[in-house]
mmCIF file of C-alpha atoms in Angstrom:
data_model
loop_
_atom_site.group_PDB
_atom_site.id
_atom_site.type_symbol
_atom_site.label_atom_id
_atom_site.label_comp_id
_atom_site.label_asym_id
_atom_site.label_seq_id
_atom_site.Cartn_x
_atom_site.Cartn_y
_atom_site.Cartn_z
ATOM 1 C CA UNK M 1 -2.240 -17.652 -22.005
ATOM 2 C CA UNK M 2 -1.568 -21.106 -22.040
ATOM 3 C CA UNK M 3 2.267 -20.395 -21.794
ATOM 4 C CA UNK M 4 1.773 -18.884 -18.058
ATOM 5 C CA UNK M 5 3.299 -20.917 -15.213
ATOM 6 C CA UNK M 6 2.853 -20.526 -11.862
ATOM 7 C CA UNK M 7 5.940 -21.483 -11.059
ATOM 8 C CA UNK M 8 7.480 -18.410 -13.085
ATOM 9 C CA UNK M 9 5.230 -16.168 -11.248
ATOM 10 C CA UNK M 10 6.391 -17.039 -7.967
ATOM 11 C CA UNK M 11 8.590 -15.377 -6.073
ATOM 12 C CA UNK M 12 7.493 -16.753 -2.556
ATOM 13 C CA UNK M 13 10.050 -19.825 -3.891
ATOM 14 C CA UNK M 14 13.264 -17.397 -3.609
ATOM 15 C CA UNK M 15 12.485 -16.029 0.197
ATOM 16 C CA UNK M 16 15.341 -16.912 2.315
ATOM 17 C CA UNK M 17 12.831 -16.932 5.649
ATOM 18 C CA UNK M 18 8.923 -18.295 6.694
ATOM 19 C CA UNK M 19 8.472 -14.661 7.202
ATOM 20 C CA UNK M 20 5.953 -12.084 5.244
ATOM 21 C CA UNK M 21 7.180 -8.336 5.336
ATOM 22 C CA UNK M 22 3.839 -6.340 4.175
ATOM 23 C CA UNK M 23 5.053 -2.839 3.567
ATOM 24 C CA UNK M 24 1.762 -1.284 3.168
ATOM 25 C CA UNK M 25 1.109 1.471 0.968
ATOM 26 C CA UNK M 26 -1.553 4.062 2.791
ATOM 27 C CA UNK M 27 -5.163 3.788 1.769
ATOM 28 C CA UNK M 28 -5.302 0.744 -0.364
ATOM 29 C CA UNK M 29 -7.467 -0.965 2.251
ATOM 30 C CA UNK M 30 -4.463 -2.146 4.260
ATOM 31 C CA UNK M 31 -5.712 -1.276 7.259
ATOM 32 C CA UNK M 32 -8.567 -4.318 6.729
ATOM 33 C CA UNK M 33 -5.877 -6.629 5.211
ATOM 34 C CA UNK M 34 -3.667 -5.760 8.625
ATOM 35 C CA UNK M 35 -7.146 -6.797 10.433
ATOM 36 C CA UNK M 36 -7.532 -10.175 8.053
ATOM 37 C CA UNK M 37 -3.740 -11.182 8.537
ATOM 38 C CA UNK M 38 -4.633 -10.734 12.415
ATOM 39 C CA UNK M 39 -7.201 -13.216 11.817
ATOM 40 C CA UNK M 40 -5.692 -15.756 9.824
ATOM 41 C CA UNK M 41 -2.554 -15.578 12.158
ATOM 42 C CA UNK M 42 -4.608 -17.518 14.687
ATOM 43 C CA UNK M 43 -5.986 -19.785 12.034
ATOM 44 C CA UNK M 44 -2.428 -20.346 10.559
ATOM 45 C CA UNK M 45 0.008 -20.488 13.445
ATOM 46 C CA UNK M 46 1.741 -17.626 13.076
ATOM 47 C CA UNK M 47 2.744 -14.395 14.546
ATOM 48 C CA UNK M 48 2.023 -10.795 13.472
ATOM 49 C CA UNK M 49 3.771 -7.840 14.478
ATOM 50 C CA UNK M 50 3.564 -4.257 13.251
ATOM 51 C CA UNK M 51 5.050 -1.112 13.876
ATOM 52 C CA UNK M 52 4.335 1.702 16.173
ATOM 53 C CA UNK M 53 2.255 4.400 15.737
ATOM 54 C CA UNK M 54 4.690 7.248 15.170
ATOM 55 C CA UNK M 55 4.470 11.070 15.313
ATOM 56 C CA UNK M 56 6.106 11.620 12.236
ATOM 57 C CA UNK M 57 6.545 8.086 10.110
ATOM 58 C CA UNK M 58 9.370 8.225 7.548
ATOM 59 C CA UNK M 59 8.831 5.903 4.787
ATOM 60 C CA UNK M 60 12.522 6.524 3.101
ATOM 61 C CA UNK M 61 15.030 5.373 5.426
ATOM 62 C CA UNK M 62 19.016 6.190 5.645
ATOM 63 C CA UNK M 63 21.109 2.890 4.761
ATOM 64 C CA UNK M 64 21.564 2.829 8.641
ATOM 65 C CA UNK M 65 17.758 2.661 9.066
ATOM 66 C CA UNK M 66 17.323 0.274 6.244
ATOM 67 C CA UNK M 67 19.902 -2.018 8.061
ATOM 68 C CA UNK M 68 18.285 -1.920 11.386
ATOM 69 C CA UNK M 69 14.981 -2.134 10.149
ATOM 70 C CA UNK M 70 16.024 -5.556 8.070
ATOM 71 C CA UNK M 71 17.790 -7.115 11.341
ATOM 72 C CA UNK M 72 15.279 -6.485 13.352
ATOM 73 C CA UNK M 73 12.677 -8.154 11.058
ATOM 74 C CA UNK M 74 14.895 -11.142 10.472
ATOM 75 C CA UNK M 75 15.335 -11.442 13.957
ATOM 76 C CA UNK M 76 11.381 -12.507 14.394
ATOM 77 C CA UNK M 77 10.623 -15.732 15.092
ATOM 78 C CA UNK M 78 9.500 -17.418 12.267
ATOM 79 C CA UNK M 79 6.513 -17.930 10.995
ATOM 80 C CA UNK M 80 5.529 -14.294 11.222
ATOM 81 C CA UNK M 81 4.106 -11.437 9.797
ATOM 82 C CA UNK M 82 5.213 -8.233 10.030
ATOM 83 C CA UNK M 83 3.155 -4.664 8.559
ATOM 84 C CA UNK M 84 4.807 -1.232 8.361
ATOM 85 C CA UNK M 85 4.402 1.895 6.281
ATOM 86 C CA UNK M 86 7.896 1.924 4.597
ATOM 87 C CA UNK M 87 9.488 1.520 0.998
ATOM 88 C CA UNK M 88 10.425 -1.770 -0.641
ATOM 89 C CA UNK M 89 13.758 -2.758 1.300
ATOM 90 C CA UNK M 90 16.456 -4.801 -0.120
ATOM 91 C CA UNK M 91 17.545 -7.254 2.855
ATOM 92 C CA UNK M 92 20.096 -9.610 0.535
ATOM 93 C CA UNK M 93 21.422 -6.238 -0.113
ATOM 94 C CA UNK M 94 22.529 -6.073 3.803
ATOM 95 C CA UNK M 95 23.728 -9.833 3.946
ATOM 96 C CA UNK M 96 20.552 -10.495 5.455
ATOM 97 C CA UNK M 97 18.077 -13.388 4.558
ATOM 98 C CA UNK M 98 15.127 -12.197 1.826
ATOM 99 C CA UNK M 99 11.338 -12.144 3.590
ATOM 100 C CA UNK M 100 8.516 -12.876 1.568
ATOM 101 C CA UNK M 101 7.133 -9.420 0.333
ATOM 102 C CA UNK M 102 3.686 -8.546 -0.314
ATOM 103 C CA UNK M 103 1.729 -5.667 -0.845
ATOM 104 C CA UNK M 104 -1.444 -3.616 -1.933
ATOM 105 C CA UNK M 105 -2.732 -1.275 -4.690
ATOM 106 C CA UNK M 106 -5.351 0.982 -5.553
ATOM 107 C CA UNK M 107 -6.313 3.330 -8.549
ATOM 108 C CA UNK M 108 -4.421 6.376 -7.932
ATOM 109 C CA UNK M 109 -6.301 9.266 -8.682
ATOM 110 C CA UNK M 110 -9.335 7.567 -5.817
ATOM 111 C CA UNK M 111 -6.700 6.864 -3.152
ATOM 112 C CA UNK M 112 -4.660 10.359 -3.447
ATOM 113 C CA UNK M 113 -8.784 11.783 -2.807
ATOM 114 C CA UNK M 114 -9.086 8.938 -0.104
ATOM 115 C CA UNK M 115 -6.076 10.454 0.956
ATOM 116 C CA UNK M 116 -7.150 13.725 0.880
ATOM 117 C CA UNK M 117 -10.390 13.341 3.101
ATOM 118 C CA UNK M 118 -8.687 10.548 5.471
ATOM 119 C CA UNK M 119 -6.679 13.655 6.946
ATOM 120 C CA UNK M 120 -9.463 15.767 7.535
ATOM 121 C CA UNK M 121 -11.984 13.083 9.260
ATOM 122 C CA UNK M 122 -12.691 14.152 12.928
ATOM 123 C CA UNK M 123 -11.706 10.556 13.849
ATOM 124 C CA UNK M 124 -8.112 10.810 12.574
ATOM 125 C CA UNK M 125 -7.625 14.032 14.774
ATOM 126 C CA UNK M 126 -9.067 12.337 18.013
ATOM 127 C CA UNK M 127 -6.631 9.655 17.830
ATOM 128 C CA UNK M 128 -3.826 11.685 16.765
ATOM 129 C CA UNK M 129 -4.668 13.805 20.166
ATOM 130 C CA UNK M 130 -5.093 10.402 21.925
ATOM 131 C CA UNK M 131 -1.910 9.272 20.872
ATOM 132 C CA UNK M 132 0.215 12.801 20.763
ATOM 133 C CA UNK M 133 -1.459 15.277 23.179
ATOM 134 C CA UNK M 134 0.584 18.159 22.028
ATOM 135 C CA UNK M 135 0.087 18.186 18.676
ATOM 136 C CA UNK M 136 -1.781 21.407 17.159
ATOM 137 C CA UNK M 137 -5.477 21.288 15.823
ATOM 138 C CA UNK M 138 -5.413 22.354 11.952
ATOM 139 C CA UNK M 139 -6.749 25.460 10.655
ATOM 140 C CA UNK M 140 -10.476 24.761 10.202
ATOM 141 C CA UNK M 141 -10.476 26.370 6.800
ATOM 142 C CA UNK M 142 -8.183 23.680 5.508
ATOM 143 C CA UNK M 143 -10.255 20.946 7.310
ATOM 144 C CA UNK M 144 -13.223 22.419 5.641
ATOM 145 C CA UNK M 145 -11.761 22.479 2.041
ATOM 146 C CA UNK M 146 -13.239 20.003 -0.455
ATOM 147 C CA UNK M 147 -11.114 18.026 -3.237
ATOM 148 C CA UNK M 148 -12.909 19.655 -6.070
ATOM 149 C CA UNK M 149 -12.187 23.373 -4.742
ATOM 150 C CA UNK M 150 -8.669 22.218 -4.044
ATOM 151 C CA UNK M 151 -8.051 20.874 -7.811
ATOM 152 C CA UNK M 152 -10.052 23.681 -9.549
ATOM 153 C CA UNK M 153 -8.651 26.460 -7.485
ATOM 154 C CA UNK M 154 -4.901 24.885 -8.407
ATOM 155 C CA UNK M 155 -3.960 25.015 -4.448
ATOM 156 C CA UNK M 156 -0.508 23.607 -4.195
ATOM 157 C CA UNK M 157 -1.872 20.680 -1.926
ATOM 158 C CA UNK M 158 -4.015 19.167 -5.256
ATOM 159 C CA UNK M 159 -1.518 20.147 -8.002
ATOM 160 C CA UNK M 160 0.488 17.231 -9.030
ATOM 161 C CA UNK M 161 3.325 18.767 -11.446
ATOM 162 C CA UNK M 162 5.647 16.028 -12.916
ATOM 163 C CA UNK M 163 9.371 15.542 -11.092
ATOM 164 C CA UNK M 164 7.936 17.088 -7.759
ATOM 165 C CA UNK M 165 9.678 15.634 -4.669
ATOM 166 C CA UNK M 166 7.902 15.862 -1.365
ATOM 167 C CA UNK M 167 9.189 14.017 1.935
ATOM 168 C CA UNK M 168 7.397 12.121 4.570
ATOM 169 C CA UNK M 169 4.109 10.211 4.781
ATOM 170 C CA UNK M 170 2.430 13.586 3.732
ATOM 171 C CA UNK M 171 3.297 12.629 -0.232
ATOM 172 C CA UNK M 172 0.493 10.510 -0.996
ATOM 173 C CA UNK M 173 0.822 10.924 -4.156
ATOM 174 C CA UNK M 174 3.529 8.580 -4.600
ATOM 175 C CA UNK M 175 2.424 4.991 -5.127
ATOM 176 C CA UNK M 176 5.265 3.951 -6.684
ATOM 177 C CA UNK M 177 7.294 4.994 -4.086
ATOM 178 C CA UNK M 178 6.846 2.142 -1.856
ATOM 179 C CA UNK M 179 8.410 0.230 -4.394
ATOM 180 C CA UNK M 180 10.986 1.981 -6.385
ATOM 181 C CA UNK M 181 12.622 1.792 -3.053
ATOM 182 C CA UNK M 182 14.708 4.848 -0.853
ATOM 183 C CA UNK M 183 17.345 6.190 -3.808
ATOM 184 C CA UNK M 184 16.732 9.465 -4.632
ATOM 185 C CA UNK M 185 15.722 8.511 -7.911
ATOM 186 C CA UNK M 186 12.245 7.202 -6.767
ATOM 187 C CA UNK M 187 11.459 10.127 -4.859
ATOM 188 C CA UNK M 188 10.262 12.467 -7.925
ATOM 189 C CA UNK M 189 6.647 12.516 -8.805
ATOM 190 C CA UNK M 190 5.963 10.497 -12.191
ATOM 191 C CA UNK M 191 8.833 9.847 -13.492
ATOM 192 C CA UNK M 192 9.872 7.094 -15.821
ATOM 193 C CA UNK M 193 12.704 5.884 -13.366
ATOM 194 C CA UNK M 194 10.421 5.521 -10.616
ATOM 195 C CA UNK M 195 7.936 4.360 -13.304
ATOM 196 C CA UNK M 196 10.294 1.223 -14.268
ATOM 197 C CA UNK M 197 12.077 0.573 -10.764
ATOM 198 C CA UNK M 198 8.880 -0.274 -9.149
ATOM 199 C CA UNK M 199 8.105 -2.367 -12.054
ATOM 200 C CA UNK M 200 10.651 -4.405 -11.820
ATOM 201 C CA UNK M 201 10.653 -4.534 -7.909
ATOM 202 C CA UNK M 202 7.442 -6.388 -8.220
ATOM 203 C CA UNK M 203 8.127 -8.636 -11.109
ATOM 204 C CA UNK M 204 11.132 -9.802 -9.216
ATOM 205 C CA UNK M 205 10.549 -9.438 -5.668
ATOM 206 C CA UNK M 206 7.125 -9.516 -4.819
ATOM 207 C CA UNK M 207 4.954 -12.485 -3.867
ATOM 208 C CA UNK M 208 2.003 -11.063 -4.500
ATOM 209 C CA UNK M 209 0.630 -7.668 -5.133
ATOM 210 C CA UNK M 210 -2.706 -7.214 -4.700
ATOM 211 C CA UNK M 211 -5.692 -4.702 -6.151
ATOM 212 C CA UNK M 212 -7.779 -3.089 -3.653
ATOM 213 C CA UNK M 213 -10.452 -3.181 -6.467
ATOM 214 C CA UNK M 214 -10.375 -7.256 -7.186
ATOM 215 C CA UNK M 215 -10.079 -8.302 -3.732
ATOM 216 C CA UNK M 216 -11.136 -11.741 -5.239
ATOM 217 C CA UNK M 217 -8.920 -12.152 -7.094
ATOM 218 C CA UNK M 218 -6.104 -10.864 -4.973
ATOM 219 C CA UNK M 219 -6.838 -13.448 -2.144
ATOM 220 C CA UNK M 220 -7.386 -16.373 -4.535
ATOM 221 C CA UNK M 221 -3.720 -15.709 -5.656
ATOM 222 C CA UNK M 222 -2.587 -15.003 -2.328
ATOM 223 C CA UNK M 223 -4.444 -18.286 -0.995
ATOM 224 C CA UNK M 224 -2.641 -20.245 -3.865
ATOM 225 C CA UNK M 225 1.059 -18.663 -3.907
ATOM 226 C CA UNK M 226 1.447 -17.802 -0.284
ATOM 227 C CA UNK M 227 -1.003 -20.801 1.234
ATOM 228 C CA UNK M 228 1.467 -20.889 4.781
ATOM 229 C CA UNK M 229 0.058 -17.842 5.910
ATOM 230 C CA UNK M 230 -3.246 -16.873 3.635
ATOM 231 C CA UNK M 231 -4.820 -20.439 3.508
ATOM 232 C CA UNK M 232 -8.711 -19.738 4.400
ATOM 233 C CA UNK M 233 -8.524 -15.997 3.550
ATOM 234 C CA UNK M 234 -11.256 -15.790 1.369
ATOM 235 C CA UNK M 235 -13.833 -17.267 3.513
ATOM 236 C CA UNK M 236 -12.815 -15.908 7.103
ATOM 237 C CA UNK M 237 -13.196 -12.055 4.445
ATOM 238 C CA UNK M 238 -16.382 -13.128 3.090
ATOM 239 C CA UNK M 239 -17.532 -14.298 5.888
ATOM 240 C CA UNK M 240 -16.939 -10.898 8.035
ATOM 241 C CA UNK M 241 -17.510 -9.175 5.272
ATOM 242 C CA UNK M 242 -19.427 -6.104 7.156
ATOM 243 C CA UNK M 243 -17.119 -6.048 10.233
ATOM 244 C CA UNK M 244 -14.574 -5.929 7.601
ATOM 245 C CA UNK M 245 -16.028 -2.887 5.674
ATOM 246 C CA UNK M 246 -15.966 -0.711 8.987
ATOM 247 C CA UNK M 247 -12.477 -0.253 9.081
ATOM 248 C CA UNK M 248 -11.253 3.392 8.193
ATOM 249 C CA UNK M 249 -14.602 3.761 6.126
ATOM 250 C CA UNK M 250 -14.585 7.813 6.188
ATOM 251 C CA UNK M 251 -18.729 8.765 5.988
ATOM 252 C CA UNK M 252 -17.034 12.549 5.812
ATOM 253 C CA UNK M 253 -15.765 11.755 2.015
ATOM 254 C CA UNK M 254 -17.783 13.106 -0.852
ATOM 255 C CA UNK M 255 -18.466 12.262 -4.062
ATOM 256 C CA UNK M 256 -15.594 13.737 -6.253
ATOM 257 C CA UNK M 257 -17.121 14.460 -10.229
ATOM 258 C CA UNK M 258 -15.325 12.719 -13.450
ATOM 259 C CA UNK M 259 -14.296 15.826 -14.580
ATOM 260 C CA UNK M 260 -11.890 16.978 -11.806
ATOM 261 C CA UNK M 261 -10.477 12.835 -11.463
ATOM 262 C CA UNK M 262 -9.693 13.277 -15.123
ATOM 263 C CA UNK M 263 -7.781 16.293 -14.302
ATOM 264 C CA UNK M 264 -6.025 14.527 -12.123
ATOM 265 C CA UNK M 265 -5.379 11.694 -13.810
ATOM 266 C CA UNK M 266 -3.868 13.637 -16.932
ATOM 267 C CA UNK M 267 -0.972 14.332 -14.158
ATOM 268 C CA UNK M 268 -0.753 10.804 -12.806
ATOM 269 C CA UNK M 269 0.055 8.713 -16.226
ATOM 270 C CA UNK M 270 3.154 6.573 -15.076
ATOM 271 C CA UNK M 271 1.033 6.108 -11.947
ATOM 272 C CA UNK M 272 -1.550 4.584 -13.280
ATOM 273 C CA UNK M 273 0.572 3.052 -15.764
ATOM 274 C CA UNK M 274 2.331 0.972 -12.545
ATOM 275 C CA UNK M 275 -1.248 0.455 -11.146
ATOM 276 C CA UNK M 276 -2.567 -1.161 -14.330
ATOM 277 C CA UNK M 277 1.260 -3.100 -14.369
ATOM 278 C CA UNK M 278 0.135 -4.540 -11.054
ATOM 279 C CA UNK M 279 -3.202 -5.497 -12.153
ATOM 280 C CA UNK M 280 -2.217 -7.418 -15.493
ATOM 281 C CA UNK M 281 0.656 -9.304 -13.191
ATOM 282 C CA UNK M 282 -2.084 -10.306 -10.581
ATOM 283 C CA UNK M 283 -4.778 -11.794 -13.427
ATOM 284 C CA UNK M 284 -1.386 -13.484 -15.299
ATOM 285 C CA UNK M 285 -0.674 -15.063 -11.440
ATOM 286 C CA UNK M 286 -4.511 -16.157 -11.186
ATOM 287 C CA UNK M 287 -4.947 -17.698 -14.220
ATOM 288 C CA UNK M 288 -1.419 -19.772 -14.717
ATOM 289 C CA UNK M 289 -2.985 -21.259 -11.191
ATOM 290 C CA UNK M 290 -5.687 -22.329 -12.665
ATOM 291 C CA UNK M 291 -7.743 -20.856 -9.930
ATOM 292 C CA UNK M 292 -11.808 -21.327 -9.954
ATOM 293 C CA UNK M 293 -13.780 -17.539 -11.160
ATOM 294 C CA UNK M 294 -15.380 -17.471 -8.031
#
C-alpha cells in the first residue's frame, strides 16, 4: 500500500476543461448526488445543468449524437456541472476538449431490484402523466408483480441470460454499459468485452467513481481529487442527511430473500466483477490520499 500515489490515481489532472460531465447510471443514488452537486454549486461557484426529462431517453447515441452532445457540453461556461443519463463519451475522440468525468455505482443484483420496483411506484406514473399526458397506464397485473415471482416464475423481464442485448433506458441490467461506451460491443449482457472496456474506461478516464454503499468514502475522495467543485461535500450530506434520504426512497419496495439475489447474482458475475473493480479503485484513491477514517 505504501506504493499508492495520488497523483497516479488522478485523472482530474488530464481534463482539458473546469467542467464535470456526471453521466449517471440509474438507481445508484444519483438522483441525491444530482441534489448535493445542486448544493455545493452555490457553495462552490459554479453552474449545474442537466438534461431534460425525455419520453424515451437513449443512453447509446449515433456518432452524430455523440458529437452534438460533446459540443454542446464544451460549449458551457466553465466552471460547470453537467448530469445526464448517457454512456461514457469520448470528447478527444471528436477534437473536442476532455471534461472531468465522474460517476456512481451500486451492487448490481440490489439496483436491477431497485430498478425493478422504481417502475412500478405510483409516484413514477404520476409524473410520467404530469410530464407526458398521453402516455398509457400499464397493465395492473404487471404493476402488481413482485421480484421474487418474477425470478422464480423465469418471466423474461427477471431472466438475465449471458450475451442478451436490450435497447433503451429499459436495460437496467447493464451497469457496465455506461462505461464500456456506445460500440456494439458493450451492448451484450455480461460479457468479458464489456467486462474489460468499462474497466479500463475508469482506470483511465474517470475522476472518481463512487459506491453508493461507502458514500464516505466516495465523498472523501471526491472532496480530495476533485476539491473545485466537491470541497464541503461531506458536511453540507451529513448535515442534510434526512432531507437527503427522501429522494426517490420507494416505501412500495419489498424485502427481496437471499435465495432469489443469489439466483441472480449467479447470472451477473462480470457485473459484479466491474462493481467490486470500482470499489477496490475507490479505497486504492482514499488511502494513497492519506485521507482521515472518518
Amino acid at each position: 500500500m505504501s506504493t499508492l500515489r495520488a497523483w497516479d490515481l488522478n485523472n482530474t489532472r488530464k481534463a482539458d476543461l473546469e467542467l464535470v460531465f456526471f453521466n449517471r447510471v440509474p438507481k445508484v443514488g444519483s438522483q441525491t448526488f444530482m441534489t448535493l452537486i445542486r448544493r455545493l454549486s452555490a457553495e462552490n461557484s459554479f453552474t449545474f445543468h442537466r438534461d431534460a426529462v425525455q419520453r424515451i431517453e437513449t443512453i447509446r447515441l449515433s456518432p452524430d449524437q455523440q458529437l452534438e452532445l460533446s459540443d454542446m457540453i464544451a460549449d458551457l461556461p466553465t466552471p460547470s456541472v453537467y448530469v445526464k443519463h448517457v454512456c461514457y463519451t469520448n470528447f478527444t475522440r471528436f477534437g473536442l476538449p476532455a471534461p472531468i468525468y465522474v460517476n456512481l455505482v451500486r451492487d448490481p443484483v440490489e439496483r436491477v431490484i431497485s430498478w425493478y420496483y422504481y417502475i412500478r411506484a405510483p409516484w413514477y406514473y404520476v409524473e410520467r402523466k404530469q410530464a407526458f399526458p398521453d402516455l398509457p397506464l400499464p397493465d395492473p397485473r404487471w404493476l402488481r408483480k413482485d421480484f421474487e415471482t418474477c425470478v422464480l416464475n423465469h418471466d423474461p423481464e427477471c431472466t438475465f441470460n449471458y450475451g442478451e442485448t436490450h435497447e433503451g433506458i429499459g436495460d437496467h441490467r447493464r451497469q457496465t454499459l455506461f462505461f464500456c461506451g456506445h460500440d456494439e460491443e458493450c451492448t451484450p449482457f455480461n460479457t468479458v468485452g464489456a467486462l474489460e472496456r468499462a474497466k479500463y474506461a475508469v482506470e483511465s478516464q474517470y475522476s472518481v467513481v463512487g459506491v453508493l454503499e461507502d458514500l464516505n468514502t466516495t465523498l472523501s475522495v471526491f472532496e480530495a481529487y476533485i476539491p473545485r467543485f466537491f470541497r464541503g461535500a461531506k458536511n453540507i450530506y451529513w448535515e442534510e442527511v434526512n432531507n437527503f434520504n427522501k429522494i426517490n426512497r420507494n416505501s412500495f419496495k419489498p424485502p427481496v430473500s437471499e435465495e432469489v439475489k443469489d439466483i441472480v447474482r449467479r447470472n451477473f458475475t462480470r457485473e459484479i466483477e466491474f462493481y467490486q473493480f470500482c470499489k477496490q479503485r475507490l479505497h486504492k484513491q482514499f488511502l494513497a490520499a492519506k485521507l482521515p477514517l472518518n
